[in-house]
PDB file of C-alpha atoms in Angstrom:
ATOM      1  CA  MET A 865     -21.337  31.945  33.836  1.00  0.00           C
ATOM      2  CA  SER A 866     -19.568  35.417  33.713  1.00  0.00           C
ATOM      3  CA  LYS A 867     -19.849  38.062  30.648  1.00  0.00           C
ATOM      4  CA  ILE A 868     -17.832  40.510  32.360  1.00  0.00           C
ATOM      5  CA  ASP A 869     -14.610  40.294  30.944  1.00  0.00           C
ATOM      6  CA  LEU A 870     -11.964  41.629  34.105  1.00  0.00           C
ATOM      7  CA  ASP A 871      -9.462  42.254  30.910  1.00  0.00           C
ATOM      8  CA  GLU A 872     -11.246  44.983  28.819  1.00  0.00           C
ATOM      9  CA  PHE A 873     -10.597  49.135  29.365  1.00  0.00           C
ATOM     10  CA  HIS A 874     -12.946  51.131  30.108  1.00  0.00           C
ATOM     11  CA  LEU A 875     -12.495  55.209  30.353  1.00  0.00           C
ATOM     12  CA  ASP A 876     -12.903  56.562  34.645  1.00  0.00           C
ATOM     13  CA  PRO A 877     -16.397  58.136  34.369  1.00  0.00           C
ATOM     14  CA  ARG A 878     -14.314  61.334  35.771  1.00  0.00           C
ATOM     15  CA  ILE A 879     -11.719  61.644  33.254  1.00  0.00           C
ATOM     16  CA  ALA A 880     -14.160  61.345  31.044  1.00  0.00           C
ATOM     17  CA  ALA A 881     -16.485  64.090  32.238  1.00  0.00           C
ATOM     18  CA  ASP A 882     -14.157  66.415  32.539  1.00  0.00           C
ATOM     19  CA  SER A 883     -12.287  66.457  28.661  1.00  0.00           C
ATOM     20  CA  ASP A 884     -12.125  64.926  25.046  1.00  0.00           C
ATOM     21  CA  GLU A 885     -11.596  63.037  23.351  1.00  0.00           C
ATOM     22  CA  ILE A 886      -9.324  63.685  20.622  1.00  0.00           C
ATOM     23  CA  CYS A 887      -7.908  60.204  19.553  1.00  0.00           C
ATOM     24  CA  ASP A 888      -6.639  56.665  19.749  1.00  0.00           C
ATOM     25  CA  LEU A 889      -3.246  56.133  20.026  1.00  0.00           C
ATOM     26  CA  THR A 890      -1.070  52.830  19.331  1.00  0.00           C
ATOM     27  CA  LEU A 891      -1.397  52.017  23.079  1.00  0.00           C
ATOM     28  CA  CYS A 892      -3.385  55.231  25.182  1.00  0.00           C
ATOM     29  CA  GLN A 893      -6.799  57.782  24.471  1.00  0.00           C
ATOM     30  CA  ALA A 894      -5.567  60.529  24.031  1.00  0.00           C
ATOM     31  CA  ARG A 895      -7.810  62.931  24.868  1.00  0.00           C
ATOM     32  CA  LEU A 896      -7.712  67.473  25.556  1.00  0.00           C
ATOM     33  CA  HIS A 897      -8.737  67.944  29.268  1.00  0.00           C
ATOM     34  CA  HIS A 898     -11.002  70.562  30.053  1.00  0.00           C
ATOM     35  CA  ASP A 899      -9.113  73.392  31.450  1.00  0.00           C
ATOM     36  CA  ALA A 900      -8.448  76.118  29.037  1.00  0.00           C
ATOM     37  CA  ARG A 901      -5.180  78.064  31.417  1.00  0.00           C
ATOM     38  CA  TYR A 902      -3.332  74.974  30.009  1.00  0.00           C
ATOM     39  CA  PRO A 903      -3.241  73.058  26.959  1.00  0.00           C
ATOM     40  CA  TRP A 904      -3.598  70.075  28.470  1.00  0.00           C
ATOM     41  CA  LEU A 905      -3.309  66.616  26.811  1.00  0.00           C
ATOM     42  CA  LEU A 906      -4.156  63.038  28.738  1.00  0.00           C
ATOM     43  CA  LEU A 907      -2.646  59.474  27.788  1.00  0.00           C
ATOM     44  CA  ILE A 908      -4.275  56.875  29.034  1.00  0.00           C
ATOM     45  CA  PRO A 909      -3.614  53.478  28.548  1.00  0.00           C
ATOM     46  CA  ARG A 910      -6.300  51.047  26.845  1.00  0.00           C
ATOM     47  CA  ARG A 911      -5.931  48.241  29.576  1.00  0.00           C
ATOM     48  CA  ALA A 912      -7.472  47.692  32.552  1.00  0.00           C
ATOM     49  CA  GLY A 913      -6.457  47.058  36.213  1.00  0.00           C
ATOM     50  CA  VAL A 914      -3.500  49.439  35.264  1.00  0.00           C
ATOM     51  CA  SER A 915      -3.135  51.925  37.996  1.00  0.00           C
ATOM     52  CA  GLU A 916       1.139  52.543  38.155  1.00  0.00           C
ATOM     53  CA  LEU A 917       4.067  52.549  35.549  1.00  0.00           C
ATOM     54  CA  PHE A 918       5.921  49.408  36.830  1.00  0.00           C
ATOM     55  CA  ASP A 919       2.055  47.319  36.135  1.00  0.00           C
ATOM     56  CA  LEU A 920       2.500  47.888  32.467  1.00  0.00           C
ATOM     57  CA  ALA A 921       4.047  45.380  30.113  1.00  0.00           C
ATOM     58  CA  PRO A 922       7.361  46.714  29.561  1.00  0.00           C
ATOM     59  CA  SER A 923       6.579  46.340  25.310  1.00  0.00           C
ATOM     60  CA  ASP A 924       3.549  48.654  26.116  1.00  0.00           C
ATOM     61  CA  ARG A 925       5.955  50.924  28.893  1.00  0.00           C
ATOM     62  CA  ALA A 926       7.544  51.137  25.796  1.00  0.00           C
ATOM     63  CA  VAL A 927       5.583  52.710  23.162  1.00  0.00           C
ATOM     64  CA  LEU A 928       3.508  55.342  26.039  1.00  0.00           C
ATOM     65  CA  ALA A 929       7.233  56.707  26.198  1.00  0.00           C
ATOM     66  CA  GLU A 930       6.940  56.848  22.697  1.00  0.00           C
ATOM     67  CA  GLU A 931       3.563  58.061  22.626  1.00  0.00           C
ATOM     68  CA  ILE A 932       4.633  60.663  25.879  1.00  0.00           C
ATOM     69  CA  ALA A 933       7.193  62.133  23.546  1.00  0.00           C
ATOM     70  CA  ALA A 934       5.118  62.589  20.065  1.00  0.00           C
ATOM     71  CA  ALA A 935       2.531  64.188  22.488  1.00  0.00           C
ATOM     72  CA  GLY A 936       4.553  66.379  23.824  1.00  0.00           C
ATOM     73  CA  GLN A 937       6.757  67.528  20.849  1.00  0.00           C
ATOM     74  CA  VAL A 938       3.001  67.891  19.022  1.00  0.00           C
ATOM     75  CA  LEU A 939       1.920  70.234  22.469  1.00  0.00           C
ATOM     76  CA  LYS A 940       4.991  72.030  21.600  1.00  0.00           C
ATOM     77  CA  ASP A 941       4.741  73.002  18.504  1.00  0.00           C
ATOM     78  CA  VAL A 942       1.014  73.603  17.821  1.00  0.00           C
ATOM     79  CA  THR A 943       0.920  76.016  21.634  1.00  0.00           C
ATOM     80  CA  ARG A 944       4.842  77.417  21.742  1.00  0.00           C
ATOM     81  CA  CYS A 945       5.046  77.100  24.707  1.00  0.00           C
ATOM     82  CA  ASP A 946       8.614  77.128  27.124  1.00  0.00           C
ATOM     83  CA  LYS A 947       8.067  73.939  28.651  1.00  0.00           C
ATOM     84  CA  ILE A 948       6.332  70.462  28.475  1.00  0.00           C
ATOM     85  CA  ASN A 949       5.383  69.430  31.081  1.00  0.00           C
ATOM     86  CA  VAL A 950       4.684  65.311  32.215  1.00  0.00           C
ATOM     87  CA  GLY A 951       3.080  63.888  35.193  1.00  0.00           C
ATOM     88  CA  THR A 952       1.335  60.486  36.286  1.00  0.00           C
ATOM     89  CA  LEU A 953      -0.145  60.853  40.408  1.00  0.00           C
ATOM     90  CA  GLY A 954      -3.226  59.043  40.671  1.00  0.00           C
ATOM     91  CA  ASN A 955      -3.961  60.204  43.508  1.00  0.00           C
ATOM     92  CA  VAL A 956      -8.011  60.982  42.892  1.00  0.00           C
ATOM     93  CA  VAL A 957      -8.619  58.584  39.978  1.00  0.00           C
ATOM     94  CA  SER A 958      -5.943  55.574  39.644  1.00  0.00           C
ATOM     95  CA  GLN A 959      -7.042  54.519  36.040  1.00  0.00           C
ATOM     96  CA  LEU A 960      -3.140  55.121  35.011  1.00  0.00           C
ATOM     97  CA  HIS A 961      -3.473  58.044  32.907  1.00  0.00           C
ATOM     98  CA  VAL A 962      -0.397  60.392  32.210  1.00  0.00           C
ATOM     99  CA  HIS A 963      -0.808  64.520  31.833  1.00  0.00           C
ATOM    100  CA  VAL A 964       1.143  66.158  29.215  1.00  0.00           C
ATOM    101  CA  THR A 965       1.018  70.410  29.830  1.00  0.00           C
ATOM    102  CA  ALA A 966       2.072  73.196  28.026  1.00  0.00           C
ATOM    103  CA  ARG A 967       2.905  75.357  30.340  1.00  0.00           C
ATOM    104  CA  PHE A 968       4.310  79.378  29.817  1.00  0.00           C
ATOM    105  CA  GLU A 969       6.382  81.245  31.887  1.00  0.00           C
ATOM    106  CA  ASP A 970       3.277  83.646  32.461  1.00  0.00           C
ATOM    107  CA  ASP A 971       1.216  80.770  33.308  1.00  0.00           C
ATOM    108  CA  PRO A 972      -1.153  81.096  36.553  1.00  0.00           C
ATOM    109  CA  ALA A 973       1.091  78.143  38.109  1.00  0.00           C
ATOM    110  CA  TRP A 974       3.796  78.471  36.891  1.00  0.00           C
ATOM    111  CA  PRO A 975       6.803  77.898  37.810  1.00  0.00           C
ATOM    112  CA  ARG A 976       5.003  74.661  39.760  1.00  0.00           C
ATOM    113  CA  ALA A 977       2.776  72.129  39.236  1.00  0.00           C
ATOM    114  CA  ALA A 978      -0.566  72.928  36.938  1.00  0.00           C
ATOM    115  CA  TRP A 979      -2.273  69.756  37.857  1.00  0.00           C
ATOM    116  CA  GLY A 980      -4.817  70.080  40.546  1.00  0.00           C
ATOM    117  CA  TYR A 981      -4.128  74.063  40.990  1.00  0.00           C
ATOM    118  CA  GLY A 982      -6.782  77.338  41.120  1.00  0.00           C
ATOM    119  CA  GLN A 983     -10.423  76.390  39.799  1.00  0.00           C
ATOM    120  CA  PRO A 984     -10.487  75.201  35.090  1.00  0.00           C
ATOM    121  CA  HIS A 985     -11.392  77.624  32.762  1.00  0.00           C
ATOM    122  CA  GLN A 986     -13.371  76.779  30.430  1.00  0.00           C
ATOM    123  CA  TYR A 987     -12.731  76.714  26.989  1.00  0.00           C
ATOM    124  CA  ASP A 988     -15.281  78.371  24.646  1.00  0.00           C
ATOM    125  CA  GLN A 989     -16.982  76.245  22.741  1.00  0.00           C
ATOM    126  CA  ALA A 990     -15.739  77.226  19.736  1.00  0.00           C
ATOM    127  CA  ALA A 991     -11.947  77.271  20.511  1.00  0.00           C
ATOM    128  CA  ARG A 992     -12.107  73.559  21.919  1.00  0.00           C
ATOM    129  CA  ASP A 993     -13.123  72.471  18.629  1.00  0.00           C
ATOM    130  CA  ALA A 994     -10.232  73.921  16.979  1.00  0.00           C
ATOM    131  CA  LEU A 995      -7.870  72.612  19.017  1.00  0.00           C
ATOM    132  CA  LEU A 996      -9.580  69.540  19.555  1.00  0.00           C
ATOM    133  CA  GLN A 997      -9.490  69.612  15.073  1.00  0.00           C
ATOM    134  CA  VAL A 998      -5.789  70.887  14.778  1.00  0.00           C
ATOM    135  CA  LEU A 999      -4.591  67.853  17.366  1.00  0.00           C
ATOM    136  CA  ARG A1000      -6.448  65.059  16.227  1.00  0.00           C
ATOM    137  CA  ASN A1001      -4.391  66.032  12.391  1.00  0.00           C
ATOM    138  CA  ARG A1002      -1.363  65.836  14.492  1.00  0.00           C
ATOM    139  CA  LEU A1003      -1.884  63.354  16.605  1.00  0.00           C
ATOM    140  CA  ARG A1004      -2.999  61.442  13.586  1.00  0.00           C
ATOM    141  CA  SER A1005       0.434  62.014  11.969  1.00  0.00           C
ATOM    142  CA  ALA A1006       2.852  62.115  14.585  1.00  0.00           C
TER     143      ALA A1006
ATOM    144  CA  MET B1253      41.276  73.861  19.863  1.00  0.00           C
ATOM    145  CA  SER B1254      38.700  73.720  22.920  1.00  0.00           C
ATOM    146  CA  LYS B1255      38.523  71.183  25.319  1.00  0.00           C
ATOM    147  CA  ILE B1256      34.884  72.174  25.935  1.00  0.00           C
ATOM    148  CA  ASP B1257      33.064  68.228  25.658  1.00  0.00           C
ATOM    149  CA  LEU B1258      29.691  69.914  24.317  1.00  0.00           C
ATOM    150  CA  ASP B1259      28.764  65.861  24.596  1.00  0.00           C
ATOM    151  CA  GLU B1260      29.439  65.807  28.747  1.00  0.00           C
ATOM    152  CA  PHE B1261      26.769  65.508  30.939  1.00  0.00           C
ATOM    153  CA  HIS B1262      27.918  67.072  33.874  1.00  0.00           C
ATOM    154  CA  LEU B1263      24.677  67.378  36.329  1.00  0.00           C
ATOM    155  CA  ASP B1264      23.459  70.882  37.609  1.00  0.00           C
ATOM    156  CA  PRO B1265      24.808  72.578  40.516  1.00  0.00           C
ATOM    157  CA  ARG B1266      20.311  73.306  42.072  1.00  0.00           C
ATOM    158  CA  ILE B1267      20.290  69.119  41.878  1.00  0.00           C
ATOM    159  CA  ALA B1268      23.123  68.565  43.138  1.00  0.00           C
ATOM    160  CA  ALA B1269      22.974  70.265  46.162  1.00  0.00           C
ATOM    161  CA  ASP B1270      19.141  69.748  46.904  1.00  0.00           C
ATOM    162  CA  SER B1271      19.910  65.966  46.638  1.00  0.00           C
ATOM    163  CA  ASP B1272      22.537  63.420  46.922  1.00  0.00           C
ATOM    164  CA  GLU B1273      23.678  60.639  45.089  1.00  0.00           C
ATOM    165  CA  ILE B1274      22.468  57.089  44.817  1.00  0.00           C
ATOM    166  CA  CYS B1275      24.201  55.125  41.948  1.00  0.00           C
ATOM    167  CA  ASP B1276      24.169  54.935  38.623  1.00  0.00           C
ATOM    168  CA  LEU B1277      21.905  52.804  36.171  1.00  0.00           C
ATOM    169  CA  THR B1278      22.362  52.303  32.846  1.00  0.00           C
ATOM    170  CA  LEU B1279      21.444  55.694  31.338  1.00  0.00           C
ATOM    171  CA  CYS B1280      20.422  57.886  34.500  1.00  0.00           C
ATOM    172  CA  GLN B1281      22.625  58.903  37.665  1.00  0.00           C
ATOM    173  CA  ALA B1282      19.305  57.797  40.384  1.00  0.00           C
ATOM    174  CA  ARG B1283      19.300  60.403  43.897  1.00  0.00           C
ATOM    175  CA  LEU B1284      17.896  61.106  47.120  1.00  0.00           C
ATOM    176  CA  HIS B1285      16.215  64.629  46.931  1.00  0.00           C
ATOM    177  CA  HIS B1286      16.554  65.827  50.200  1.00  0.00           C
ATOM    178  CA  ASP B1287      13.041  66.400  51.631  1.00  0.00           C
ATOM    179  CA  ALA B1288      12.272  63.712  54.948  1.00  0.00           C
ATOM    180  CA  ARG B1289       7.916  64.477  53.962  1.00  0.00           C
ATOM    181  CA  TYR B1290       8.041  61.919  50.935  1.00  0.00           C
ATOM    182  CA  PRO B1291      10.648  59.159  50.104  1.00  0.00           C
ATOM    183  CA  TRP B1292      11.835  61.277  46.174  1.00  0.00           C
ATOM    184  CA  LEU B1293      13.665  60.174  44.172  1.00  0.00           C
ATOM    185  CA  LEU B1294      15.401  61.336  40.810  1.00  0.00           C
ATOM    186  CA  LEU B1295      16.637  60.047  37.585  1.00  0.00           C
ATOM    187  CA  ILE B1296      18.146  61.648  35.318  1.00  0.00           C
ATOM    188  CA  PRO B1297      20.060  60.693  32.427  1.00  0.00           C
ATOM    189  CA  ARG B1298      23.452  61.258  31.834  1.00  0.00           C
ATOM    190  CA  ARG B1299      22.991  62.824  28.834  1.00  0.00           C
ATOM    191  CA  ALA B1300      23.717  66.656  27.878  1.00  0.00           C
ATOM    192  CA  GLY B1301      21.776  69.005  26.505  1.00  0.00           C
ATOM    193  CA  VAL B1302      18.220  67.338  26.939  1.00  0.00           C
ATOM    194  CA  SER B1303      15.262  69.482  28.917  1.00  0.00           C
ATOM    195  CA  GLU B1304      12.056  67.432  27.162  1.00  0.00           C
ATOM    196  CA  LEU B1305      11.337  63.908  27.083  1.00  0.00           C
ATOM    197  CA  PHE B1306      11.184  64.004  23.356  1.00  0.00           C
ATOM    198  CA  ASP B1307      14.673  65.301  23.700  1.00  0.00           C
ATOM    199  CA  LEU B1308      15.981  62.722  24.319  1.00  0.00           C
ATOM    200  CA  ALA B1309      16.585  59.201  21.509  1.00  0.00           C
ATOM    201  CA  PRO B1310      13.565  57.320  21.509  1.00  0.00           C
ATOM    202  CA  SER B1311      16.474  54.042  22.700  1.00  0.00           C
ATOM    203  CA  ASP B1312      17.566  56.567  25.478  1.00  0.00           C
ATOM    204  CA  ARG B1313      14.022  56.929  25.929  1.00  0.00           C
ATOM    205  CA  ALA B1314      12.954  52.527  26.523  1.00  0.00           C
ATOM    206  CA  VAL B1315      16.366  52.742  29.477  1.00  0.00           C
ATOM    207  CA  LEU B1316      14.640  55.431  31.556  1.00  0.00           C
ATOM    208  CA  ALA B1317      10.408  54.506  30.583  1.00  0.00           C
ATOM    209  CA  GLU B1318      12.006  51.345  32.920  1.00  0.00           C
ATOM    210  CA  GLU B1319      14.303  52.830  34.696  1.00  0.00           C
ATOM    211  CA  ILE B1320      11.344  54.661  35.990  1.00  0.00           C
ATOM    212  CA  ALA B1321       8.939  51.690  36.040  1.00  0.00           C
ATOM    213  CA  ALA B1322      12.337  50.570  38.302  1.00  0.00           C
ATOM    214  CA  ALA B1323      12.907  52.198  40.624  1.00  0.00           C
ATOM    215  CA  GLY B1324       8.262  53.337  41.188  1.00  0.00           C
ATOM    216  CA  GLN B1325       8.409  49.116  42.123  1.00  0.00           C
ATOM    217  CA  VAL B1326      11.640  49.696  44.652  1.00  0.00           C
ATOM    218  CA  LEU B1327      10.188  52.739  45.432  1.00  0.00           C
ATOM    219  CA  LYS B1328       7.005  51.264  46.787  1.00  0.00           C
ATOM    220  CA  ASP B1329       8.379  48.005  48.211  1.00  0.00           C
ATOM    221  CA  VAL B1330      10.458  50.193  50.243  1.00  0.00           C
ATOM    222  CA  THR B1331       8.434  52.576  52.073  1.00  0.00           C
ATOM    223  CA  ARG B1332       4.835  50.788  51.530  1.00  0.00           C
ATOM    224  CA  CYS B1333       3.526  53.717  50.138  1.00  0.00           C
ATOM    225  CA  ASP B1334       0.214  54.310  48.256  1.00  0.00           C
ATOM    226  CA  LYS B1335       0.789  55.834  45.801  1.00  0.00           C
ATOM    227  CA  ILE B1336       3.333  56.742  42.684  1.00  0.00           C
ATOM    228  CA  ASN B1337       3.981  59.946  41.623  1.00  0.00           C
ATOM    229  CA  VAL B1338       6.144  60.650  38.367  1.00  0.00           C
ATOM    230  CA  GLY B1339       6.202  63.965  37.473  1.00  0.00           C
ATOM    231  CA  THR B1340       8.732  65.545  35.074  1.00  0.00           C
ATOM    232  CA  LEU B1341       8.606  69.260  34.749  1.00  0.00           C
ATOM    233  CA  GLY B1342      11.846  71.323  34.363  1.00  0.00           C
ATOM    234  CA  ASN B1343      10.133  75.017  34.721  1.00  0.00           C
ATOM    235  CA  VAL B1344      13.406  75.659  37.697  1.00  0.00           C
ATOM    236  CA  VAL B1345      15.990  73.725  36.726  1.00  0.00           C
ATOM    237  CA  SER B1346      15.782  73.077  32.810  1.00  0.00           C
ATOM    238  CA  GLN B1347      18.044  69.822  32.655  1.00  0.00           C
ATOM    239  CA  LEU B1348      15.946  66.820  32.720  1.00  0.00           C
ATOM    240  CA  HIS B1349      15.215  65.005  35.864  1.00  0.00           C
ATOM    241  CA  VAL B1350      12.541  62.367  36.618  1.00  0.00           C
ATOM    242  CA  HIS B1351      10.809  62.658  39.654  1.00  0.00           C
ATOM    243  CA  VAL B1352       9.556  59.538  41.302  1.00  0.00           C
ATOM    244  CA  THR B1353       7.805  59.799  44.349  1.00  0.00           C
ATOM    245  CA  ALA B1354       6.187  58.049  47.309  1.00  0.00           C
ATOM    246  CA  ARG B1355       2.971  59.557  48.304  1.00  0.00           C
ATOM    247  CA  PHE B1356       0.918  58.548  51.193  1.00  0.00           C
ATOM    248  CA  GLU B1357      -2.899  59.645  51.607  1.00  0.00           C
ATOM    249  CA  ASP B1358      -1.502  61.252  55.066  1.00  0.00           C
ATOM    250  CA  ASP B1359       0.698  63.711  53.741  1.00  0.00           C
ATOM    251  CA  PRO B1360       0.548  67.426  53.692  1.00  0.00           C
ATOM    252  CA  ALA B1361      -0.011  67.493  49.922  1.00  0.00           C
ATOM    253  CA  TRP B1362      -1.958  64.752  49.200  1.00  0.00           C
ATOM    254  CA  PRO B1363      -3.697  64.136  47.209  1.00  0.00           C
ATOM    255  CA  ARG B1364      -2.042  67.122  44.582  1.00  0.00           C
ATOM    256  CA  ALA B1365       1.130  67.252  43.867  1.00  0.00           C
ATOM    257  CA  ALA B1366       3.900  67.151  46.366  1.00  0.00           C
ATOM    258  CA  TRP B1367       6.589  68.992  43.654  1.00  0.00           C
ATOM    259  CA  GLY B1368       7.339  72.473  45.159  1.00  0.00           C
ATOM    260  CA  TYR B1369       4.782  72.146  47.919  1.00  0.00           C
ATOM    261  CA  GLY B1370       5.852  73.991  50.898  1.00  0.00           C
ATOM    262  CA  GLN B1371       8.937  73.890  52.409  1.00  0.00           C
ATOM    263  CA  PRO B1372      11.165  70.383  52.842  1.00  0.00           C
ATOM    264  CA  HIS B1373      11.629  68.568  55.483  1.00  0.00           C
ATOM    265  CA  GLN B1374      15.849  68.031  56.234  1.00  0.00           C
ATOM    266  CA  TYR B1375      15.428  64.227  56.849  1.00  0.00           C
ATOM    267  CA  ASP B1376      17.778  63.071  59.779  1.00  0.00           C
ATOM    268  CA  GLN B1377      21.425  62.350  59.575  1.00  0.00           C
ATOM    269  CA  ALA B1378      21.858  58.420  60.011  1.00  0.00           C
ATOM    270  CA  ALA B1379      17.786  57.767  58.599  1.00  0.00           C
ATOM    271  CA  ARG B1380      19.182  59.203  54.994  1.00  0.00           C
ATOM    272  CA  ASP B1381      22.382  57.470  55.157  1.00  0.00           C
ATOM    273  CA  ALA B1382      19.893  54.638  55.966  1.00  0.00           C
ATOM    274  CA  LEU B1383      17.815  54.948  53.003  1.00  0.00           C
ATOM    275  CA  LEU B1384      20.578  55.646  50.492  1.00  0.00           C
ATOM    276  CA  GLN B1385      21.881  52.063  51.288  1.00  0.00           C
ATOM    277  CA  VAL B1386      18.611  49.970  51.047  1.00  0.00           C
ATOM    278  CA  LEU B1387      17.419  52.534  47.852  1.00  0.00           C
ATOM    279  CA  ARG B1388      21.830  51.517  46.412  1.00  0.00           C
ATOM    280  CA  ASN B1389      20.996  48.709  47.440  1.00  0.00           C
ATOM    281  CA  ARG B1390      17.670  47.675  45.843  1.00  0.00           C
ATOM    282  CA  LEU B1391      18.319  49.487  42.701  1.00  0.00           C
ATOM    283  CA  ARG B1392      21.537  48.291  41.963  1.00  0.00           C
ATOM    284  CA  SER B1393      19.979  44.681  42.699  1.00  0.00           C
ATOM    285  CA  ALA B1394      16.285  45.782  40.038  1.00  0.00           C
TER     286      ALA B1394
END
């Protein structure tokens, strides 16, 4: 008998490699994407086998909507950005993940979508650690 | 005394010019974007003065999440696409509008975001009318 639990959540290794864990929310794992051009959160519902929003249970989708809103509000407050962009594509990595991205009128991709635009810039490690800590504190109390 | 109702919903004229009305859902007006490269729905919450997802009341956000999911499922069923992409940017038109876009592995922008990519292709009018009718029937019964 197989010991594999098909319902167990595993983070896609490409998402893990391109981002740092911030904290777990009720449904999602919140992560900071490795791209210093835009403060950029990823929300990954901790559910197995989910690719499309319509694959989620409605009760999970309601929680996800609130976590997206909270993440956007925190990111706006912390960065004082001009606009929050939210997207879920999954054309490369099929595991459902939602981008919540702070946009500025003078950022490299403005006004186009930032996702997949150009090459990421690496964070200075101290700056990234400081941002992770601020976001962790804010998201946990959101 | 002003007769202007600040709470009244008005569709942004740029959205109106670039899309055709499909139908009203409980919260959103559903529209078909004028770009034959990708079957592409717009969902616009019929609320005034809303730009960010976190500007919506939580009860509206829960309805929006269900309407996004239903629109994605309908679009997937109708087009048999490879992936549904969902995004809300608002960097040009600030009125909250959600893109629900059918993506194909051989479409022009794949795997990048289709929003703002290249120049739209106009629909043949008969094809557009037929698609509008199919989407209207399906969304109303979703």
